[in-house]
Tab-separated table of C-alpha atoms in Angstrom:
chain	number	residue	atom	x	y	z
A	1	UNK	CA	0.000	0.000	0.000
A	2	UNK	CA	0.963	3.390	-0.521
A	3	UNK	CA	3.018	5.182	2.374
A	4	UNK	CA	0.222	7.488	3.206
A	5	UNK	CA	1.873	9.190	5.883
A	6	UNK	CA	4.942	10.388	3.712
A	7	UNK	CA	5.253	13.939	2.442
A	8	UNK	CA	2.789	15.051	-0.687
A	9	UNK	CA	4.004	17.710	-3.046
A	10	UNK	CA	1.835	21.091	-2.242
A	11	UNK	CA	-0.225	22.384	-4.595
A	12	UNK	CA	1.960	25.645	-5.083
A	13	UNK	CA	4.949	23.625	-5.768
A	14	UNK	CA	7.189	24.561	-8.858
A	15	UNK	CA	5.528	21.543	-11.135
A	16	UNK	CA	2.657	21.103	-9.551
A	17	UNK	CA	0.578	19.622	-11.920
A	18	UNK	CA	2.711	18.423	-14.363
A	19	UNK	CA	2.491	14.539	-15.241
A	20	UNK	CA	5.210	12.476	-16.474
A	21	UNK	CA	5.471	8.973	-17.740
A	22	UNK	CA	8.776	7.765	-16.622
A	23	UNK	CA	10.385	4.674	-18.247
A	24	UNK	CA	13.904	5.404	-17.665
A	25	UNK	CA	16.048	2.666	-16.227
A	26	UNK	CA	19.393	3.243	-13.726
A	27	UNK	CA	21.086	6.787	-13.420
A	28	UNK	CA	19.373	8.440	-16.014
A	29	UNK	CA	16.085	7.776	-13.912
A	30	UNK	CA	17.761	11.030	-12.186
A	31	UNK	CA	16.480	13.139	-14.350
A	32	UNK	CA	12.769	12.933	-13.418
A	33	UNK	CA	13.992	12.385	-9.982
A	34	UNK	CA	14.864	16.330	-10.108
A	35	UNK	CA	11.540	16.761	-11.592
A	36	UNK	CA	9.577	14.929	-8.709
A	37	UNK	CA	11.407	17.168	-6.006
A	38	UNK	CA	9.719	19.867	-7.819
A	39	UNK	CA	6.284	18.657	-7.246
A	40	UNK	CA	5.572	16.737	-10.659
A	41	UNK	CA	3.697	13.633	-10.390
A	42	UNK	CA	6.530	11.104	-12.125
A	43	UNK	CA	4.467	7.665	-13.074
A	44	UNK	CA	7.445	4.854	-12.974
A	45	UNK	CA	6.195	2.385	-15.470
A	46	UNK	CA	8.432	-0.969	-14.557
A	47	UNK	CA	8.375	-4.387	-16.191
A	48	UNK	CA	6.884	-7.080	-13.885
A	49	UNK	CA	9.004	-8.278	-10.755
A	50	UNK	CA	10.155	-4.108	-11.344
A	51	UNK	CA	13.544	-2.504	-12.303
A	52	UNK	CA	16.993	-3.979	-11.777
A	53	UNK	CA	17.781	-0.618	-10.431
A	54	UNK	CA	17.522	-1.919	-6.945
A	55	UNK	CA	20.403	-4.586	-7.194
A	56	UNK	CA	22.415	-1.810	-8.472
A	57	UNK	CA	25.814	-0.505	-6.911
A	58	UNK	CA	26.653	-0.297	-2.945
A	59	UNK	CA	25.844	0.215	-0.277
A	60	UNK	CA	22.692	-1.594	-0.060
A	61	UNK	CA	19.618	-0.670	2.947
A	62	UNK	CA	17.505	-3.045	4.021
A	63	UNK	CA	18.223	-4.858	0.854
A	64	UNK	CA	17.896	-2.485	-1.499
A	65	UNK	CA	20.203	-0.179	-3.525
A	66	UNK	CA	20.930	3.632	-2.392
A	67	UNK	CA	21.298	4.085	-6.506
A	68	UNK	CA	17.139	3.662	-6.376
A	69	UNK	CA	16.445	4.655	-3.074
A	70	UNK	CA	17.927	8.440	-4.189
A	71	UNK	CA	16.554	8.141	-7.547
A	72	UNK	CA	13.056	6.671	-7.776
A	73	UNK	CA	11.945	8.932	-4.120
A	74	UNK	CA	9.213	10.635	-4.806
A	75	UNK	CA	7.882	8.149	-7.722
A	76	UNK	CA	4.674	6.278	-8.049
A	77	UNK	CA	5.381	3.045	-9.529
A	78	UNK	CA	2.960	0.598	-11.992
A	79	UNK	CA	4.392	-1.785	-13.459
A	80	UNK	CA	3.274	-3.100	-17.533
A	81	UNK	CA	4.306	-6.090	-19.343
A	82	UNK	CA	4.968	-3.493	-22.837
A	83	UNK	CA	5.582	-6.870	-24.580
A	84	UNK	CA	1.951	-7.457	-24.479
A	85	UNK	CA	-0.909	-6.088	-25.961
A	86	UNK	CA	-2.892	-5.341	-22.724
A	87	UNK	CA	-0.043	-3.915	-21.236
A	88	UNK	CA	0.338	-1.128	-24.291
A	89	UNK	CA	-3.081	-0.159	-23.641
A	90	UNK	CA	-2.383	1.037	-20.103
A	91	UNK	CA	0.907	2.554	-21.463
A	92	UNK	CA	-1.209	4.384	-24.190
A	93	UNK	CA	-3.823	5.863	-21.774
A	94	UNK	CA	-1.205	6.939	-19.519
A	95	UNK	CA	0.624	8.645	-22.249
A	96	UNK	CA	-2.965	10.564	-23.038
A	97	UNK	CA	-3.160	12.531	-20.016
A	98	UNK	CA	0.862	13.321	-19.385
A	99	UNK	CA	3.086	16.474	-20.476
A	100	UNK	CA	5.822	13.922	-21.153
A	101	UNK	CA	7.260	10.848	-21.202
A	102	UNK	CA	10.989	9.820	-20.564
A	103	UNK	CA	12.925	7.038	-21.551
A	104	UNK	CA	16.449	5.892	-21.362
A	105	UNK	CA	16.085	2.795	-23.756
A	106	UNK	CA	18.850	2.148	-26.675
A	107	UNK	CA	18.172	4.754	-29.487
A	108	UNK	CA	14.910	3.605	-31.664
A	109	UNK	CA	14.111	0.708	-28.581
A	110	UNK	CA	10.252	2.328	-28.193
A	111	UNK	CA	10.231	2.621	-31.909
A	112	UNK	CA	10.513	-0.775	-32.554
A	113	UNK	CA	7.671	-1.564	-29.814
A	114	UNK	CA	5.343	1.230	-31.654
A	115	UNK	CA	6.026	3.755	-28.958
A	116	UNK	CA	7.948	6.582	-30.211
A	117	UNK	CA	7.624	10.002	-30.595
A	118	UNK	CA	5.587	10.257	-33.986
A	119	UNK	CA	2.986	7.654	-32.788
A	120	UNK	CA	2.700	8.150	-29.199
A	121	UNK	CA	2.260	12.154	-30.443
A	122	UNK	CA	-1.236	10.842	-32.646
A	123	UNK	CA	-2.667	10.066	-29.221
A	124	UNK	CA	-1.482	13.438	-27.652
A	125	UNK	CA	-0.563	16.710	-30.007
A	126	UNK	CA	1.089	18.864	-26.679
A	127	UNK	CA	2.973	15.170	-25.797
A	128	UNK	CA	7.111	16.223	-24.849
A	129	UNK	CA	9.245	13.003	-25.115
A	130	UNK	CA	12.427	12.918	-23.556
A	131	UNK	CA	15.079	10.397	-24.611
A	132	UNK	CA	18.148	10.174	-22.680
A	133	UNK	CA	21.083	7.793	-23.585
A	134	UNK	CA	24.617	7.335	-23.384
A	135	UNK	CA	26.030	8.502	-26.395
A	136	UNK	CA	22.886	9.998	-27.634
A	137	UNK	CA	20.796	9.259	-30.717
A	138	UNK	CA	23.320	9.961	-33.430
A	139	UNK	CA	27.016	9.032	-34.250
A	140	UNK	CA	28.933	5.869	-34.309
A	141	UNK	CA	28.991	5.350	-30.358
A	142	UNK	CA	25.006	5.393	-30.651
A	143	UNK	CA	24.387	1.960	-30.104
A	144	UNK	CA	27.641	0.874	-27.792
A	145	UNK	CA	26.240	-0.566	-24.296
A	146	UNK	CA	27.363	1.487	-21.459
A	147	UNK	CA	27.989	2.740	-18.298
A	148	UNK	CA	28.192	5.873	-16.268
A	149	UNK	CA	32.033	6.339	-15.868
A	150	UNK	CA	32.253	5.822	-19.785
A	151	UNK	CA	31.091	9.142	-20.324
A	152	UNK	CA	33.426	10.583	-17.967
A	153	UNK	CA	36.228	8.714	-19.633
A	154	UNK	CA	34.952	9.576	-23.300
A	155	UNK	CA	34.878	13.706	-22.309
A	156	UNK	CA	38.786	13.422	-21.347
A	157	UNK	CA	37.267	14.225	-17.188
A	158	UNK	CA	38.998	11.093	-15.945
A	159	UNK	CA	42.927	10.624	-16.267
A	160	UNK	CA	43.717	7.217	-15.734
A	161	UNK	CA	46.132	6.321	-12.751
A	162	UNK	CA	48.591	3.764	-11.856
A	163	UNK	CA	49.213	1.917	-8.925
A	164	UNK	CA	52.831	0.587	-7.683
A	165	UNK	CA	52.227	-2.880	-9.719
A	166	UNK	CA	52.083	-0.341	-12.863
A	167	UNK	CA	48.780	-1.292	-13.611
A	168	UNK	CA	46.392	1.128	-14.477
A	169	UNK	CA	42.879	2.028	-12.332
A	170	UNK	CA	40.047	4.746	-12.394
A	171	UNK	CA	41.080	7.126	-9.483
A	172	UNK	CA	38.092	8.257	-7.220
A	173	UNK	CA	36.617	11.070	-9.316
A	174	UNK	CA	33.173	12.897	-9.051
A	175	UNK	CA	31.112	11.294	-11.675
A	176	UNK	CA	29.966	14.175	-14.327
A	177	UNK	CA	27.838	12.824	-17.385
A	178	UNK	CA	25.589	10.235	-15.546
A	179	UNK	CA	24.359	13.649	-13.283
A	180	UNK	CA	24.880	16.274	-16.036
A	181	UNK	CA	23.093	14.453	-18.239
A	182	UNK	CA	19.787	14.251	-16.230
A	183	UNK	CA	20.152	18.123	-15.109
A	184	UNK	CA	20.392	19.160	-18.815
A	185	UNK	CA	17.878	16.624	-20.032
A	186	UNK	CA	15.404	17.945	-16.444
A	187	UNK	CA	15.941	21.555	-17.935
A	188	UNK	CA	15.348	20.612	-21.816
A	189	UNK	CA	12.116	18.838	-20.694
A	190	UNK	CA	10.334	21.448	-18.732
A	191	UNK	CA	11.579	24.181	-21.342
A	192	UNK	CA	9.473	21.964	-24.383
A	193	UNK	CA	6.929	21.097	-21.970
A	194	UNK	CA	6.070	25.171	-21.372
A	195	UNK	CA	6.517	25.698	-25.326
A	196	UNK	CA	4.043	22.875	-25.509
A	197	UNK	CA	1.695	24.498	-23.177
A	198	UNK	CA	1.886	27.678	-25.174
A	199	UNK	CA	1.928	26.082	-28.525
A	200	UNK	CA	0.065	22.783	-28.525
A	201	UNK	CA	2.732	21.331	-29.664
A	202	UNK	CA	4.954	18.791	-28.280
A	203	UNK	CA	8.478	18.070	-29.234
A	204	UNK	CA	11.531	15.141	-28.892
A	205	UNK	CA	14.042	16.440	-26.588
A	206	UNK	CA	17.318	14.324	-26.952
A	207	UNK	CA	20.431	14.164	-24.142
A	208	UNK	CA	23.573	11.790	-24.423
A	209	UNK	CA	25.056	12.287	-21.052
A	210	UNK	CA	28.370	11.710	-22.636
A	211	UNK	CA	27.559	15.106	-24.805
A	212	UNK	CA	26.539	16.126	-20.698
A	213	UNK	CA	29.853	15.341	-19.481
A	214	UNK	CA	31.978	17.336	-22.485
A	215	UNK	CA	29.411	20.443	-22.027
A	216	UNK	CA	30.175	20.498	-18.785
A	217	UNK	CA	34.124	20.580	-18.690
A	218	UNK	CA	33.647	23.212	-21.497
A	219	UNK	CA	36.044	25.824	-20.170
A	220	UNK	CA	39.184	23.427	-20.517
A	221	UNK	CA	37.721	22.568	-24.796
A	222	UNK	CA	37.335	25.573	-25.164
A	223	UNK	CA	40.352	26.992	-24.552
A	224	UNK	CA	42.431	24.598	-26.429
A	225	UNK	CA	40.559	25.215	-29.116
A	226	UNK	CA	40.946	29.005	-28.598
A	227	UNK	CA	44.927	28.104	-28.553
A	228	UNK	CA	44.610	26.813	-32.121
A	229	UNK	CA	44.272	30.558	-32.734
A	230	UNK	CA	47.037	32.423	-33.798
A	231	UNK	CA	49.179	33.935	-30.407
A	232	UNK	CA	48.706	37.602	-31.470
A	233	UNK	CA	44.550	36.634	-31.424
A	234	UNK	CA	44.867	34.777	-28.465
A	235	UNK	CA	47.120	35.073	-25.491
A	236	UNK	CA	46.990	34.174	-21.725
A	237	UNK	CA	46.350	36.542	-18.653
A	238	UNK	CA	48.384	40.247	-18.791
A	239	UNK	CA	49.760	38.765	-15.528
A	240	UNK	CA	51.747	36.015	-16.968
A	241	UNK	CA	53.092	38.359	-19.642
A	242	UNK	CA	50.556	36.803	-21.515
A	243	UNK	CA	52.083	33.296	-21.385
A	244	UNK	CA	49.328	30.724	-22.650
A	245	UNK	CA	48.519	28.361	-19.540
A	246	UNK	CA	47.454	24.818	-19.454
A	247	UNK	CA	43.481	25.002	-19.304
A	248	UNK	CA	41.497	24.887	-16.138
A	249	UNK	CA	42.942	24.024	-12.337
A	250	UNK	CA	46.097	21.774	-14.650
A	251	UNK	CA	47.515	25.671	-14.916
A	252	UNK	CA	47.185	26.045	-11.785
A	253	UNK	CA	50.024	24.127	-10.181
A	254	UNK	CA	52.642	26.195	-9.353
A	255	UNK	CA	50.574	28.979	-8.312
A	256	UNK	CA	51.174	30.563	-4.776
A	257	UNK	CA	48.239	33.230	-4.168
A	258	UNK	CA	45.404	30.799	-5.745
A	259	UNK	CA	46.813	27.407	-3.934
A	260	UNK	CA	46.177	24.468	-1.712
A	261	UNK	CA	47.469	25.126	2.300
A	262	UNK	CA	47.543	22.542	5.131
A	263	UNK	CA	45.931	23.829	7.907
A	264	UNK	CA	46.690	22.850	11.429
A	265	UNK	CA	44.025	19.977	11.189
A	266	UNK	CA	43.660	19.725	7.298
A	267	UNK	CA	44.328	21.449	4.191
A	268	UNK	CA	42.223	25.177	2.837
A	269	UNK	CA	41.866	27.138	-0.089
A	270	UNK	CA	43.690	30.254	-0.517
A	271	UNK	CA	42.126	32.187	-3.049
A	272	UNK	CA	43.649	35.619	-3.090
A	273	UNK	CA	43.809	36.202	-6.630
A	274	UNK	CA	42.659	40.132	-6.199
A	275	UNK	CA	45.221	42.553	-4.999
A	276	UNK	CA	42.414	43.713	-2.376
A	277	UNK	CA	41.874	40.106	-1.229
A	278	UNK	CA	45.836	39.672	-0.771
A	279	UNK	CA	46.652	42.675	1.070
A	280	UNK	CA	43.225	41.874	3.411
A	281	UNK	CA	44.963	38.694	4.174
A	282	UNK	CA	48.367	40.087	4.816
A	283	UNK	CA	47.122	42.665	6.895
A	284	UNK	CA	44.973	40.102	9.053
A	285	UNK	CA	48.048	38.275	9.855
A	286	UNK	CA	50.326	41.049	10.472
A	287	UNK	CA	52.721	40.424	7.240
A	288	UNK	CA	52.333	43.464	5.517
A	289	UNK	CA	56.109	42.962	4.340
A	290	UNK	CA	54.678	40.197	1.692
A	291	UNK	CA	52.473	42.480	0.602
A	292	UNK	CA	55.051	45.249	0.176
A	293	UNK	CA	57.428	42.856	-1.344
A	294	UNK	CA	54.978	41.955	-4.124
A	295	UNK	CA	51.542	43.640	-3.892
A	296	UNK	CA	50.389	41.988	-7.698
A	297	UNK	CA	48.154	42.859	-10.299
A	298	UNK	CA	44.697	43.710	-9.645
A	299	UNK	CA	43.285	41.036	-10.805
A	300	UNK	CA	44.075	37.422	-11.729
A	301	UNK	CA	47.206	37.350	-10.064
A	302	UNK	CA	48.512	33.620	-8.790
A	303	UNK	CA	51.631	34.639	-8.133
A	304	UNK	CA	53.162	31.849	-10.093
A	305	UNK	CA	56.476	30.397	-9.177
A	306	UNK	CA	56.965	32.155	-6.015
A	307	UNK	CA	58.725	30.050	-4.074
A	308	UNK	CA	59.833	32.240	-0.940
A	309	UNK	CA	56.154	33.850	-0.709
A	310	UNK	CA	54.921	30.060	-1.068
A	311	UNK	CA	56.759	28.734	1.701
A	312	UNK	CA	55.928	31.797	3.795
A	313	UNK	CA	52.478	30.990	3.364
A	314	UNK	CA	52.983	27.234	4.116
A	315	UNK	CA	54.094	28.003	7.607
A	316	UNK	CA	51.526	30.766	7.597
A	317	UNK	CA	48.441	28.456	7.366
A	318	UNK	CA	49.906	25.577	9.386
A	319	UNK	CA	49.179	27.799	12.423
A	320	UNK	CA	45.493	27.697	12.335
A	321	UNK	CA	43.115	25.174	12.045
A	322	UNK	CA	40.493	24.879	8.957
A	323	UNK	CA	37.618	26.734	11.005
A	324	UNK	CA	40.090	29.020	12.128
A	325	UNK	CA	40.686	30.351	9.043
A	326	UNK	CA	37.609	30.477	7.804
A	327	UNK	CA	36.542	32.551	10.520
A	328	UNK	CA	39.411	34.766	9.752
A	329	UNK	CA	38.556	34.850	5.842
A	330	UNK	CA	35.175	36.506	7.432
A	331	UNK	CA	36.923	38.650	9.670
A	332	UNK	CA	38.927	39.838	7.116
A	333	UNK	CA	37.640	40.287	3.927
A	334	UNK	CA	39.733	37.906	2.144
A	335	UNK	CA	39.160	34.368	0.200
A	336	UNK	CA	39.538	30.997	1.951
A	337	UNK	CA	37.559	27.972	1.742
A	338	UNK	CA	37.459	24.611	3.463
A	339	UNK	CA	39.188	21.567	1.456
A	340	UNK	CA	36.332	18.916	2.525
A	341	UNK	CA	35.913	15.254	1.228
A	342	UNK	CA	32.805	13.659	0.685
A	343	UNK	CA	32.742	12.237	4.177
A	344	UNK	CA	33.764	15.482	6.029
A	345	UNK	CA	32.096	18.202	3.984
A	346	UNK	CA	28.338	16.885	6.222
A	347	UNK	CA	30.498	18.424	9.296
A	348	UNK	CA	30.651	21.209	7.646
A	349	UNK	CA	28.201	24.269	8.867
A	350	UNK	CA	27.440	25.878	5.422
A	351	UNK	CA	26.463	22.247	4.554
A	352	UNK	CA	23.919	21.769	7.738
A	353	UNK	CA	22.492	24.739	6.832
A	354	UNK	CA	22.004	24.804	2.943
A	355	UNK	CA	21.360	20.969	2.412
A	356	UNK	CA	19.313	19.309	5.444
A	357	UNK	CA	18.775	15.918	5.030
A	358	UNK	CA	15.914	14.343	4.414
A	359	UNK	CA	15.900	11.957	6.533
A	360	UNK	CA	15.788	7.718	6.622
A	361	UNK	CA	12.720	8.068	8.834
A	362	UNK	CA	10.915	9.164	6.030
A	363	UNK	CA	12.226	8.574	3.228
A	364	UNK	CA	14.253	5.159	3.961
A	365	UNK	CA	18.046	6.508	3.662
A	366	UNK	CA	19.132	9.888	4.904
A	367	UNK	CA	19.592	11.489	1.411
A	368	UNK	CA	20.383	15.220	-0.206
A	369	UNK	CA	17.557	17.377	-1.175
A	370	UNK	CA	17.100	19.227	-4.146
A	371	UNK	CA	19.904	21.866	-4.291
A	372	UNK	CA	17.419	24.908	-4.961
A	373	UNK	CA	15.239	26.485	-2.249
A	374	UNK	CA	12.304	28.138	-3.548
A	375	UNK	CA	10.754	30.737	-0.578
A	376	UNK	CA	13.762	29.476	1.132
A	377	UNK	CA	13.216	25.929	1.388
A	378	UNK	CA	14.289	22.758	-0.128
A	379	UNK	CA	11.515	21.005	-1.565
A	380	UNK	CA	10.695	17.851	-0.515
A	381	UNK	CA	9.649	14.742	-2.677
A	382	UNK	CA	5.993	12.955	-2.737
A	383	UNK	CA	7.670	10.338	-0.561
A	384	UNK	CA	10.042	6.862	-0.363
A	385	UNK	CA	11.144	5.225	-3.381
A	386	UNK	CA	8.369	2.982	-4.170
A	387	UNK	CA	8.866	-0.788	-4.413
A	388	UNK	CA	7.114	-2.631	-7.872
A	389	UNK	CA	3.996	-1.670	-8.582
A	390	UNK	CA	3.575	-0.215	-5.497
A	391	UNK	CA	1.035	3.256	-6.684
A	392	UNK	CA	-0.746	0.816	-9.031
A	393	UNK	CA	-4.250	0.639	-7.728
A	394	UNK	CA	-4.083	4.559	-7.017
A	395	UNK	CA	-2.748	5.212	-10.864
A	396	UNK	CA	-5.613	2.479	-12.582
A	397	UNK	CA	-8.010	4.059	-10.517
A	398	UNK	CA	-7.257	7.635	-10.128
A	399	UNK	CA	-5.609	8.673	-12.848
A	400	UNK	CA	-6.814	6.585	-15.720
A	401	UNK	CA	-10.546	5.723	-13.972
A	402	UNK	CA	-10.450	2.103	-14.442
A	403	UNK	CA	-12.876	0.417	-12.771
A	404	UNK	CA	-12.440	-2.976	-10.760
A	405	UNK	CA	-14.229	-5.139	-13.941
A	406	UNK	CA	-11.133	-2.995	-16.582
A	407	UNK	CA	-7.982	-3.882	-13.913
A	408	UNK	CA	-9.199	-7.841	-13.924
A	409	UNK	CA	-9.795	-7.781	-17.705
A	410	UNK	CA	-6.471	-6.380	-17.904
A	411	UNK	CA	-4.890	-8.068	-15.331
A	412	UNK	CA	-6.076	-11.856	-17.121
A	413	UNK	CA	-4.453	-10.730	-20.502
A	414	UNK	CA	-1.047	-9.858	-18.470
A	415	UNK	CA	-0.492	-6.006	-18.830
A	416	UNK	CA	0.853	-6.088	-14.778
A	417	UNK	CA	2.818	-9.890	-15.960
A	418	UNK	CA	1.750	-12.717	-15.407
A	419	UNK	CA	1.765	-14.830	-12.108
């Protein structure tokens, strides 16, 4: 039965209103994940015996995969044997009354099962279908099986390491298409879904989260491709006597005023790339010498390659610890920022404040909210991640107005599988 005492999605919330069929499978299920925190009612359509998503990935709670207890909260779930013909019925009536539906099939899988865009459109005009893959729906990766660190790889995000036997391993690394991917595809969808609404018109929006993952780490492209320019059309910073740098934090290395410090219990971010930012921090310490000594440019000055001012400001941070100097970066006017980990960073009191947990009580594992506070609060999803076929009744009934005589002539030709 349906957890009647979790959380429901006001009224006034963002997407209030806003119906989506969801047949997404794994991590791109994220992407109407973001759209339930917002208060649309996502419809998971599983196959029978319901989505392998839940033997997915560690840890597991209380048997079950965090990968769908983060993902599917907030979900109602039905599940629909699509292989039969009973089973596209319910599909097809679903599809009548939504703004969308997503799917993270193969390219041209809901084609081939007389689901896609052009004929699920002849049953609604204003329809919006999403279709989110690895590679996307074009180019000679479209069809390659996959998984989420491929994209990462593909994009040039991950550089391989190698461990003292000399072979080589994925180094921990913050995973960027299979999340990118679902933000850009959550943002694409409600953007055709209002031009639908205006319009009455739907569209196909298409996401690769490998494209995700390159779009993403666009500043570092970018500029190699600017450096393919001539050097009198493109140079680097006035600071480095316009030296071109290796893109993003790689030119970044040998810098002194925009570097990595230990602190007296960990490491911080010095940041103090503005001359007004680096004579705040001298001051506040009482070194106006290393100010004097080298004051900088105004802006966008690293201080590359300064050895003695570097080692200065080793011992220099080794005196406090991390809260210390944050306190003092307050105190002070100046730019320092905690170096956390993804263990630490929930001891952290911008994080307690900003992202509150919702917590395992509710919604089965203590897990991050939606990163936007609207009236200054997180929203919070319907409820739990559902198990199979758990909103099925309430969906037949209340949403498509099938009466107990429809769900047992449906149920005997299999659309819910058979026993």
């Amino acid at each position: 039965m349906p957890d009647e005492t979790a959380p429901r999605p006001s009224a006034t919330a963002p997407l209030a209103g806003v119906r989506i069929v969801d047949v997404s499978m794994l991590g791109p299920g994220a992407l109407t994940t973001h759209l339930a925190d917002l208060g649309a009612d996502v419809i998971k359509v599983e196959p029978p015996g319901g989505e392998y998503v839940r033997k997915m990935v560690w840890p597991f709670i209380e048997g079950v995969s965090l990968l769908h207890w983060h993902i599917s909260r907030g979900k109602r779930s039905v599940e629909l044997d699509l292989r039969t013909e009973a089973g596209l019925e319910v599909f097809r009536d679903l599809v009548r009354g939504a703004d969308a539906v997503v799917e993270a099939m193969r390219p041209g899988a809901l084609d081939r099962r007389g689901l896609g865009f052009a004929a699920l459109s002849e049953l609604n005009p204003r329809l919006v279908m999403c279709s989110i893959s690895g590679y996307g729906a074009s180019g000679p990766y479209r069809d390659l099986p996959s998984h989420g660190i491929a994209y990462d790889t593909w994009a040039g995000v991950v550089t391989p390491a190698v461990d003292a036997n000399g072979f080589t391993y994925l180094p921990e690394h913050a995973s960027i298409g299979i999340h990118a991917g679902p933000l850009y595809g959550a943002l694409g969808l409600v953007a055709a879904i209002l031009a639908a609404r205006e319009t009455g018109r739907g569209s196909h929006v298409e996401v690769g989260q490998a494209d995700a993952a390159a779009a993403m780490d666009w500043l570092r492209s970018e500029t190699y491709r600017a450096y393919e320019r001539p050097e009198d059309e493109v140079t680097g910073n006035p600071v480095d006597d316009y030296e071109r740098r290796t893109p993003g934090t790689g030119g970044m290395e040998d810098g002194v005023r925009y570097q990595v410090y230990r602190s007296a219990d960990g490491h911080v971010l010095f940041m103090a790339s503005e001359r007004k930012f680096w004579k705040n921090f001298c001051a506040g310490v009482g070194r106006m010498d290393l100010y004097d000594r080298r004051p900088g440019a105004e802006f966008a000055d690293h201080a590359r390659g300064d050895l003695a001012t570097r080692a200065e400001l080793t011992e220099i941070f080794a005196t406090r610890t991390t809260a210390e100097w944050i306190r003092f970066a307050g105190e002070h006017d100046t730019t320092i920022a905690p170096v956390n980990t993804p263990k630490s960073i929930v001891e952290d009191p911008q994080f307690a404040d900003r992202l509150p947990w919702l917590p395992a009580e509710t919604f089965g594992i203590d897990e991050l909210p939606f990163p936007v506070r609207f009236d200054g609060s997180n929203p919070r999803p319907r409820g739990r991640a559902p198990k199979p076929g758990e909103h099925a009744a309430e969906i037949l009934a209340g949403v498509l107005g099938y009466d107990e005589a429809k769900v047992a002539e449906l149920r005997a030709a299999g659309a819910f599988g058979r026993a």
